């Protein structure tokens, strides 16, 4: 555990150093933030639970799971926490409360969904937004690690529920075959992240990127079109 936490802190150091090196060469690049990933308990179960949210644990268990990583990231000097791929309402509640133990920390909360109006565990997004509204440390809200074609409707719904800046970083336009464990796309054209950029911006998205199977080229194309 000590070695793992040290590696997390070192990852923050490397990201901060990369930022310094880049800004030294590109002083007009503007503010660049280092975000530390705080993934879900469901991913630890390694059975796809991060896309279902069908696990039950107490607040204490959730908080003990997340605390060491959050502490290491905060100690390392991240600018904010990326509490991401979250499918479970009880976990979201426990994680938001845990943040209050680190009053200088700021975070975005990014969710996986059952559909455009419900968290993966079935909780209405309206309830998630209402909960997080009581935690001023949560500075943005959004979705990640979902299919590209499901993003716009979900962002539009979230935009109707909150004034927070929205976050979106879906998977690539490819489809995953669980049998062959390969990615592929249908037809001649595979949708790209940049194809959706105008829709996302119109729906209130301000932090935009990609999750599984996205590449530096995908991010560069988003940047060119912003």
PDB file of C-alpha atoms in Angstrom:
ATOM      1  CA  UNK A   1       0.000   0.000   0.000  1.00  0.00           C
ATOM      2  CA  UNK A   2       2.809   2.416   0.861  1.00  0.00           C
ATOM      3  CA  UNK A   3       4.474   1.788  -2.480  1.00  0.00           C
ATOM      4  CA  UNK A   4       1.195   2.237  -4.360  1.00  0.00           C
ATOM      5  CA  UNK A   5       0.469   5.559  -2.660  1.00  0.00           C
ATOM      6  CA  UNK A   6       4.015   6.710  -3.385  1.00  0.00           C
ATOM      7  CA  UNK A   7       3.503   5.880  -7.058  1.00  0.00           C
ATOM      8  CA  UNK A   8       0.262   7.885  -7.113  1.00  0.00           C
ATOM      9  CA  UNK A   9       2.085  10.900  -5.667  1.00  0.00           C
ATOM     10  CA  UNK A  10       4.872  10.427  -8.201  1.00  0.00           C
ATOM     11  CA  UNK A  11       2.326  10.362 -11.042  1.00  0.00           C
ATOM     12  CA  UNK A  12       1.141  13.805  -9.925  1.00  0.00           C
ATOM     13  CA  UNK A  13       4.738  15.033  -9.836  1.00  0.00           C
ATOM     14  CA  UNK A  14       5.319  13.800 -13.408  1.00  0.00           C
ATOM     15  CA  UNK A  15       2.128  15.460 -14.664  1.00  0.00           C
ATOM     16  CA  UNK A  16       3.025  18.752 -12.984  1.00  0.00           C
ATOM     17  CA  UNK A  17       6.533  18.578 -14.460  1.00  0.00           C
ATOM     18  CA  UNK A  18       5.094  17.929 -17.929  1.00  0.00           C
ATOM     19  CA  UNK A  19       2.904  20.991 -17.517  1.00  0.00           C
ATOM     20  CA  UNK A  20       5.881  23.142 -16.500  1.00  0.00           C
ATOM     21  CA  UNK A  21       7.908  21.911 -19.456  1.00  0.00           C
ATOM     22  CA  UNK A  22       5.077  22.614 -21.884  1.00  0.00           C
ATOM     23  CA  UNK A  23       4.376  26.098 -20.518  1.00  0.00           C
ATOM     24  CA  UNK A  24       8.056  26.938 -20.705  1.00  0.00           C
ATOM     25  CA  UNK A  25       7.871  26.332 -24.454  1.00  0.00           C
ATOM     26  CA  UNK A  26       4.328  27.686 -24.879  1.00  0.00           C
ATOM     27  CA  UNK A  27       3.902  30.510 -22.361  1.00  0.00           C
ATOM     28  CA  UNK A  28       0.653  31.706 -23.958  1.00  0.00           C
ATOM     29  CA  UNK A  29      -1.029  28.311 -23.623  1.00  0.00           C
ATOM     30  CA  UNK A  30      -3.171  29.468 -20.728  1.00  0.00           C
ATOM     31  CA  UNK A  31      -4.076  27.596 -17.559  1.00  0.00           C
ATOM     32  CA  UNK A  32      -3.481  23.857 -17.585  1.00  0.00           C
ATOM     33  CA  UNK A  33      -4.911  21.759 -14.763  1.00  0.00           C
ATOM     34  CA  UNK A  34      -3.701  18.454 -13.384  1.00  0.00           C
ATOM     35  CA  UNK A  35      -6.656  16.245 -12.446  1.00  0.00           C
ATOM     36  CA  UNK A  36      -6.246  13.113 -10.346  1.00  0.00           C
ATOM     37  CA  UNK A  37      -8.439  10.134 -11.196  1.00  0.00           C
ATOM     38  CA  UNK A  38     -10.666   8.701  -8.460  1.00  0.00           C
ATOM     39  CA  UNK A  39     -12.375   5.733 -10.073  1.00  0.00           C
ATOM     40  CA  UNK A  40     -15.306   3.720  -8.735  1.00  0.00           C
ATOM     41  CA  UNK A  41     -15.464   0.815  -6.302  1.00  0.00           C
ATOM     42  CA  UNK A  42     -17.156  -1.094  -9.099  1.00  0.00           C
ATOM     43  CA  UNK A  43     -13.960  -1.172 -11.162  1.00  0.00           C
ATOM     44  CA  UNK A  44     -12.149  -2.777  -8.215  1.00  0.00           C
ATOM     45  CA  UNK A  45     -14.655  -5.661  -8.390  1.00  0.00           C
ATOM     46  CA  UNK A  46     -13.448  -6.350 -11.957  1.00  0.00           C
ATOM     47  CA  UNK A  47     -16.800  -7.720 -13.116  1.00  0.00           C
ATOM     48  CA  UNK A  48     -18.212  -4.789 -15.073  1.00  0.00           C
ATOM     49  CA  UNK A  49     -19.952  -3.299 -12.032  1.00  0.00           C
ATOM     50  CA  UNK A  50     -18.827   0.196 -13.003  1.00  0.00           C
ATOM     51  CA  UNK A  51     -21.412   0.011 -15.803  1.00  0.00           C
ATOM     52  CA  UNK A  52     -24.212  -1.457 -13.662  1.00  0.00           C
ATOM     53  CA  UNK A  53     -23.753   0.047 -10.213  1.00  0.00           C
ATOM     54  CA  UNK A  54     -25.434  -2.978  -8.672  1.00  0.00           C
ATOM     55  CA  UNK A  55     -23.267  -3.239  -5.576  1.00  0.00           C
ATOM     56  CA  UNK A  56     -24.111  -2.313  -2.008  1.00  0.00           C
ATOM     57  CA  UNK A  57     -21.604  -1.184   0.603  1.00  0.00           C
ATOM     58  CA  UNK A  58     -21.774   1.056   3.647  1.00  0.00           C
ATOM     59  CA  UNK A  59     -20.571   4.654   3.615  1.00  0.00           C
ATOM     60  CA  UNK A  60     -17.630   3.593   5.770  1.00  0.00           C
ATOM     61  CA  UNK A  61     -16.532   0.922   3.287  1.00  0.00           C
ATOM     62  CA  UNK A  62     -16.780   3.300   0.340  1.00  0.00           C
ATOM     63  CA  UNK A  63     -14.870   6.014   2.156  1.00  0.00           C
ATOM     64  CA  UNK A  64     -12.129   3.677   3.366  1.00  0.00           C
ATOM     65  CA  UNK A  65     -11.722   2.505  -0.221  1.00  0.00           C
ATOM     66  CA  UNK A  66     -11.369   6.025  -1.646  1.00  0.00           C
ATOM     67  CA  UNK A  67      -9.510   7.769   1.187  1.00  0.00           C
ATOM     68  CA  UNK A  68      -5.923   6.561   0.534  1.00  0.00           C
ATOM     69  CA  UNK A  69      -5.985   7.522  -3.148  1.00  0.00           C
ATOM     70  CA  UNK A  70      -7.571  10.889  -2.511  1.00  0.00           C
ATOM     71  CA  UNK A  71      -5.028  11.628   0.212  1.00  0.00           C
ATOM     72  CA  UNK A  72      -2.136  10.669  -2.066  1.00  0.00           C
ATOM     73  CA  UNK A  73      -3.455  12.781  -4.942  1.00  0.00           C
ATOM     74  CA  UNK A  74      -4.066  15.807  -2.742  1.00  0.00           C
ATOM     75  CA  UNK A  75      -0.653  15.450  -1.100  1.00  0.00           C
ATOM     76  CA  UNK A  76       0.883  15.172  -4.557  1.00  0.00           C
ATOM     77  CA  UNK A  77      -0.587  18.527  -5.530  1.00  0.00           C
ATOM     78  CA  UNK A  78      -3.375  17.907  -8.036  1.00  0.00           C
ATOM     79  CA  UNK A  79      -5.431  20.928  -9.000  1.00  0.00           C
ATOM     80  CA  UNK A  80      -8.646  18.949  -8.800  1.00  0.00           C
ATOM     81  CA  UNK A  81      -9.973  15.419  -8.461  1.00  0.00           C
ATOM     82  CA  UNK A  82     -11.670  13.587 -11.318  1.00  0.00           C
ATOM     83  CA  UNK A  83     -14.218  11.446  -9.485  1.00  0.00           C
ATOM     84  CA  UNK A  84     -15.171   9.437 -12.532  1.00  0.00           C
ATOM     85  CA  UNK A  85     -17.004   6.473 -14.041  1.00  0.00           C
ATOM     86  CA  UNK A  86     -19.364   6.549 -11.054  1.00  0.00           C
ATOM     87  CA  UNK A  87     -22.448   4.294 -11.400  1.00  0.00           C
ATOM     88  CA  UNK A  88     -23.783   4.040  -7.846  1.00  0.00           C
ATOM     89  CA  UNK A  89     -25.751   6.673  -5.923  1.00  0.00           C
ATOM     90  CA  UNK A  90     -24.690   5.490  -2.463  1.00  0.00           C
ATOM     91  CA  UNK A  91     -21.043   5.621  -3.499  1.00  0.00           C
ATOM     92  CA  UNK A  92     -21.462   9.108  -4.944  1.00  0.00           C
ATOM     93  CA  UNK A  93     -22.994  10.267  -1.664  1.00  0.00           C
ATOM     94  CA  UNK A  94     -20.199   8.730   0.417  1.00  0.00           C
ATOM     95  CA  UNK A  95     -17.521  10.151  -1.864  1.00  0.00           C
ATOM     96  CA  UNK A  96     -18.981  13.661  -1.790  1.00  0.00           C
ATOM     97  CA  UNK A  97     -19.048  13.553   2.002  1.00  0.00           C
ATOM     98  CA  UNK A  98     -15.462  12.287   2.109  1.00  0.00           C
ATOM     99  CA  UNK A  99     -14.336  15.355   0.175  1.00  0.00           C
ATOM    100  CA  UNK A 100     -15.279  17.542   3.131  1.00  0.00           C
ATOM    101  CA  UNK A 101     -12.316  16.040   5.000  1.00  0.00           C
ATOM    102  CA  UNK A 102     -10.106  17.732   2.363  1.00  0.00           C
ATOM    103  CA  UNK A 103     -11.555  21.252   2.322  1.00  0.00           C
ATOM    104  CA  UNK A 104      -9.065  22.621  -0.198  1.00  0.00           C
ATOM    105  CA  UNK A 105      -9.889  19.894  -2.720  1.00  0.00           C
ATOM    106  CA  UNK A 106     -12.117  20.545  -5.712  1.00  0.00           C
ATOM    107  CA  UNK A 107     -13.616  17.830  -7.890  1.00  0.00           C
ATOM    108  CA  UNK A 108     -15.705  17.003 -10.884  1.00  0.00           C
ATOM    109  CA  UNK A 109     -18.091  14.062 -10.664  1.00  0.00           C
ATOM    110  CA  UNK A 110     -18.511  12.085 -13.864  1.00  0.00           C
ATOM    111  CA  UNK A 111     -21.108   9.328 -14.176  1.00  0.00           C
ATOM    112  CA  UNK A 112     -21.940   6.194 -16.129  1.00  0.00           C
ATOM    113  CA  UNK A 113     -25.558   5.924 -17.192  1.00  0.00           C
ATOM    114  CA  UNK A 114     -28.368   3.464 -17.830  1.00  0.00           C
ATOM    115  CA  UNK A 115     -29.973   5.985 -20.173  1.00  0.00           C
ATOM    116  CA  UNK A 116     -29.974   9.743 -20.662  1.00  0.00           C
ATOM    117  CA  UNK A 117     -31.900  10.400 -17.431  1.00  0.00           C
ATOM    118  CA  UNK A 118     -30.681   7.687 -15.040  1.00  0.00           C
ATOM    119  CA  UNK A 119     -27.478   6.644 -13.352  1.00  0.00           C
ATOM    120  CA  UNK A 120     -26.323   3.081 -14.089  1.00  0.00           C
ATOM    121  CA  UNK A 121     -27.964   1.842 -10.876  1.00  0.00           C
ATOM    122  CA  UNK A 122     -31.281   3.391 -11.959  1.00  0.00           C
ATOM    123  CA  UNK A 123     -31.192   6.509  -9.784  1.00  0.00           C
ATOM    124  CA  UNK A 124     -32.676   9.536 -11.581  1.00  0.00           C
ATOM    125  CA  UNK A 125     -30.007  12.073 -12.493  1.00  0.00           C
ATOM    126  CA  UNK A 126     -32.262  14.677 -10.902  1.00  0.00           C
ATOM    127  CA  UNK A 127     -31.553  13.058  -7.519  1.00  0.00           C
ATOM    128  CA  UNK A 128     -27.800  12.964  -8.165  1.00  0.00           C
ATOM    129  CA  UNK A 129     -27.760  16.657  -9.060  1.00  0.00           C
ATOM    130  CA  UNK A 130     -29.821  17.547  -5.983  1.00  0.00           C
ATOM    131  CA  UNK A 131     -27.417  15.651  -3.738  1.00  0.00           C
ATOM    132  CA  UNK A 132     -24.256  17.190  -5.163  1.00  0.00           C
ATOM    133  CA  UNK A 133     -25.713  20.701  -5.019  1.00  0.00           C
ATOM    134  CA  UNK A 134     -25.080  20.574  -1.261  1.00  0.00           C
ATOM    135  CA  UNK A 135     -21.326  20.110  -1.807  1.00  0.00           C
ATOM    136  CA  UNK A 136     -19.647  23.281  -3.109  1.00  0.00           C
ATOM    137  CA  UNK A 137     -16.378  21.387  -3.596  1.00  0.00           C
ATOM    138  CA  UNK A 138     -18.015  19.730  -6.621  1.00  0.00           C
ATOM    139  CA  UNK A 139     -17.270  22.262  -9.353  1.00  0.00           C
ATOM    140  CA  UNK A 140     -18.389  20.349 -12.470  1.00  0.00           C
ATOM    141  CA  UNK A 141     -20.608  17.409 -13.332  1.00  0.00           C
ATOM    142  CA  UNK A 142     -20.841  15.130 -16.310  1.00  0.00           C
ATOM    143  CA  UNK A 143     -20.497  11.757 -17.992  1.00  0.00           C
ATOM    144  CA  UNK A 144     -17.679   9.506 -19.160  1.00  0.00           C
ATOM    145  CA  UNK A 145     -16.915   5.993 -20.371  1.00  0.00           C
ATOM    146  CA  UNK A 146     -20.254   5.673 -22.163  1.00  0.00           C
ATOM    147  CA  UNK A 147     -21.060   5.121 -25.826  1.00  0.00           C
ATOM    148  CA  UNK A 148     -20.452   8.159 -27.995  1.00  0.00           C
ATOM    149  CA  UNK A 149     -23.969   8.180 -29.432  1.00  0.00           C
ATOM    150  CA  UNK A 150     -25.535   8.413 -25.958  1.00  0.00           C
ATOM    151  CA  UNK A 151     -23.749  11.571 -24.876  1.00  0.00           C
ATOM    152  CA  UNK A 152     -25.744  14.479 -26.273  1.00  0.00           C
ATOM    153  CA  UNK A 153     -29.141  13.549 -24.831  1.00  0.00           C
ATOM    154  CA  UNK A 154     -27.585  12.969 -21.412  1.00  0.00           C
ATOM    155  CA  UNK A 155     -25.776  16.329 -21.504  1.00  0.00           C
ATOM    156  CA  UNK A 156     -28.970  18.098 -22.524  1.00  0.00           C
ATOM    157  CA  UNK A 157     -30.776  16.552 -19.582  1.00  0.00           C
ATOM    158  CA  UNK A 158     -28.018  17.463 -17.139  1.00  0.00           C
ATOM    159  CA  UNK A 159     -27.960  20.998 -18.534  1.00  0.00           C
ATOM    160  CA  UNK A 160     -31.633  21.315 -17.619  1.00  0.00           C
ATOM    161  CA  UNK A 161     -30.868  20.293 -14.015  1.00  0.00           C
ATOM    162  CA  UNK A 162     -27.725  22.226 -13.071  1.00  0.00           C
ATOM    163  CA  UNK A 163     -25.791  25.413 -13.759  1.00  0.00           C
ATOM    164  CA  UNK A 164     -22.459  23.694 -13.145  1.00  0.00           C
ATOM    165  CA  UNK A 165     -20.060  23.375 -16.081  1.00  0.00           C
ATOM    166  CA  UNK A 166     -20.554  19.989 -17.714  1.00  0.00           C
ATOM    167  CA  UNK A 167     -17.905  17.346 -18.367  1.00  0.00           C
ATOM    168  CA  UNK A 168     -18.005  14.828 -21.220  1.00  0.00           C
ATOM    169  CA  UNK A 169     -15.417  12.250 -22.221  1.00  0.00           C
ATOM    170  CA  UNK A 170     -17.041   9.189 -23.783  1.00  0.00           C
ATOM    171  CA  UNK A 171     -15.486   6.146 -25.348  1.00  0.00           C
ATOM    172  CA  UNK A 172     -14.506   6.182 -29.017  1.00  0.00           C
ATOM    173  CA  UNK A 173     -17.109   5.601 -31.707  1.00  0.00           C
ATOM    174  CA  UNK A 174     -16.054   1.963 -31.928  1.00  0.00           C
ATOM    175  CA  UNK A 175     -18.030  -0.937 -30.466  1.00  0.00           C
ATOM    176  CA  UNK A 176     -16.565  -3.548 -28.127  1.00  0.00           C
ATOM    177  CA  UNK A 177     -17.075  -7.254 -28.840  1.00  0.00           C
ATOM    178  CA  UNK A 178     -17.023  -8.998 -25.464  1.00  0.00           C
ATOM    179  CA  UNK A 179     -16.650 -12.433 -27.049  1.00  0.00           C
ATOM    180  CA  UNK A 180     -13.570 -11.730 -29.159  1.00  0.00           C
ATOM    181  CA  UNK A 181     -12.415  -8.938 -26.805  1.00  0.00           C
ATOM    182  CA  UNK A 182     -11.805  -6.646 -29.754  1.00  0.00           C
ATOM    183  CA  UNK A 183     -13.007  -3.206 -30.831  1.00  0.00           C
ATOM    184  CA  UNK A 184     -14.545  -2.541 -34.241  1.00  0.00           C
ATOM    185  CA  UNK A 185     -16.874  -0.142 -36.023  1.00  0.00           C
ATOM    186  CA  UNK A 186     -19.895  -0.674 -38.211  1.00  0.00           C
ATOM    187  CA  UNK A 187     -20.064   0.574 -41.775  1.00  0.00           C
ATOM    188  CA  UNK A 188     -17.538   2.663 -43.646  1.00  0.00           C
ATOM    189  CA  UNK A 189     -17.484   5.612 -41.278  1.00  0.00           C
ATOM    190  CA  UNK A 190     -16.756   5.464 -37.579  1.00  0.00           C
ATOM    191  CA  UNK A 191     -18.059   8.474 -35.677  1.00  0.00           C
ATOM    192  CA  UNK A 192     -15.361  10.612 -34.078  1.00  0.00           C
ATOM    193  CA  UNK A 193     -15.383  12.704 -30.915  1.00  0.00           C
ATOM    194  CA  UNK A 194     -14.987  15.884 -32.943  1.00  0.00           C
ATOM    195  CA  UNK A 195     -18.208  15.107 -34.846  1.00  0.00           C
ATOM    196  CA  UNK A 196     -20.129  15.698 -31.626  1.00  0.00           C
ATOM    197  CA  UNK A 197     -18.315  18.796 -30.412  1.00  0.00           C
ATOM    198  CA  UNK A 198     -20.902  21.398 -31.518  1.00  0.00           C
ATOM    199  CA  UNK A 199     -23.698  19.425 -29.859  1.00  0.00           C
ATOM    200  CA  UNK A 200     -21.754  19.069 -26.617  1.00  0.00           C
ATOM    201  CA  UNK A 201     -20.875  22.747 -26.454  1.00  0.00           C
ATOM    202  CA  UNK A 202     -24.488  23.714 -27.118  1.00  0.00           C
ATOM    203  CA  UNK A 203     -25.520  21.446 -24.234  1.00  0.00           C
ATOM    204  CA  UNK A 204     -23.193  23.200 -21.785  1.00  0.00           C
ATOM    205  CA  UNK A 205     -20.072  21.018 -21.913  1.00  0.00           C
ATOM    206  CA  UNK A 206     -16.902  22.881 -20.952  1.00  0.00           C
ATOM    207  CA  UNK A 207     -14.498  20.047 -20.078  1.00  0.00           C
ATOM    208  CA  UNK A 208     -14.326  17.823 -23.150  1.00  0.00           C
ATOM    209  CA  UNK A 209     -12.197  14.803 -23.976  1.00  0.00           C
ATOM    210  CA  UNK A 210     -12.236  11.063 -24.482  1.00  0.00           C
ATOM    211  CA  UNK A 211     -12.142   7.833 -22.499  1.00  0.00           C
ATOM    212  CA  UNK A 212     -11.571   4.263 -23.771  1.00  0.00           C
ATOM    213  CA  UNK A 213      -9.889   3.921 -27.180  1.00  0.00           C
ATOM    214  CA  UNK A 214      -9.411   7.650 -27.722  1.00  0.00           C
ATOM    215  CA  UNK A 215      -6.000   8.823 -28.879  1.00  0.00           C
ATOM    216  CA  UNK A 216      -3.857  11.970 -28.894  1.00  0.00           C
ATOM    217  CA  UNK A 217      -5.065  12.468 -32.474  1.00  0.00           C
ATOM    218  CA  UNK A 218      -8.691  12.512 -31.279  1.00  0.00           C
ATOM    219  CA  UNK A 219      -7.879  15.146 -28.669  1.00  0.00           C
ATOM    220  CA  UNK A 220      -5.942  17.232 -31.192  1.00  0.00           C
ATOM    221  CA  UNK A 221      -8.942  17.222 -33.539  1.00  0.00           C
ATOM    222  CA  UNK A 222     -11.215  18.369 -30.705  1.00  0.00           C
ATOM    223  CA  UNK A 223      -8.780  21.168 -29.921  1.00  0.00           C
ATOM    224  CA  UNK A 224      -8.636  22.298 -33.542  1.00  0.00           C
ATOM    225  CA  UNK A 225     -12.407  22.613 -33.767  1.00  0.00           C
ATOM    226  CA  UNK A 226     -13.147  24.209 -30.404  1.00  0.00           C
TER     227      UNK A 226
END
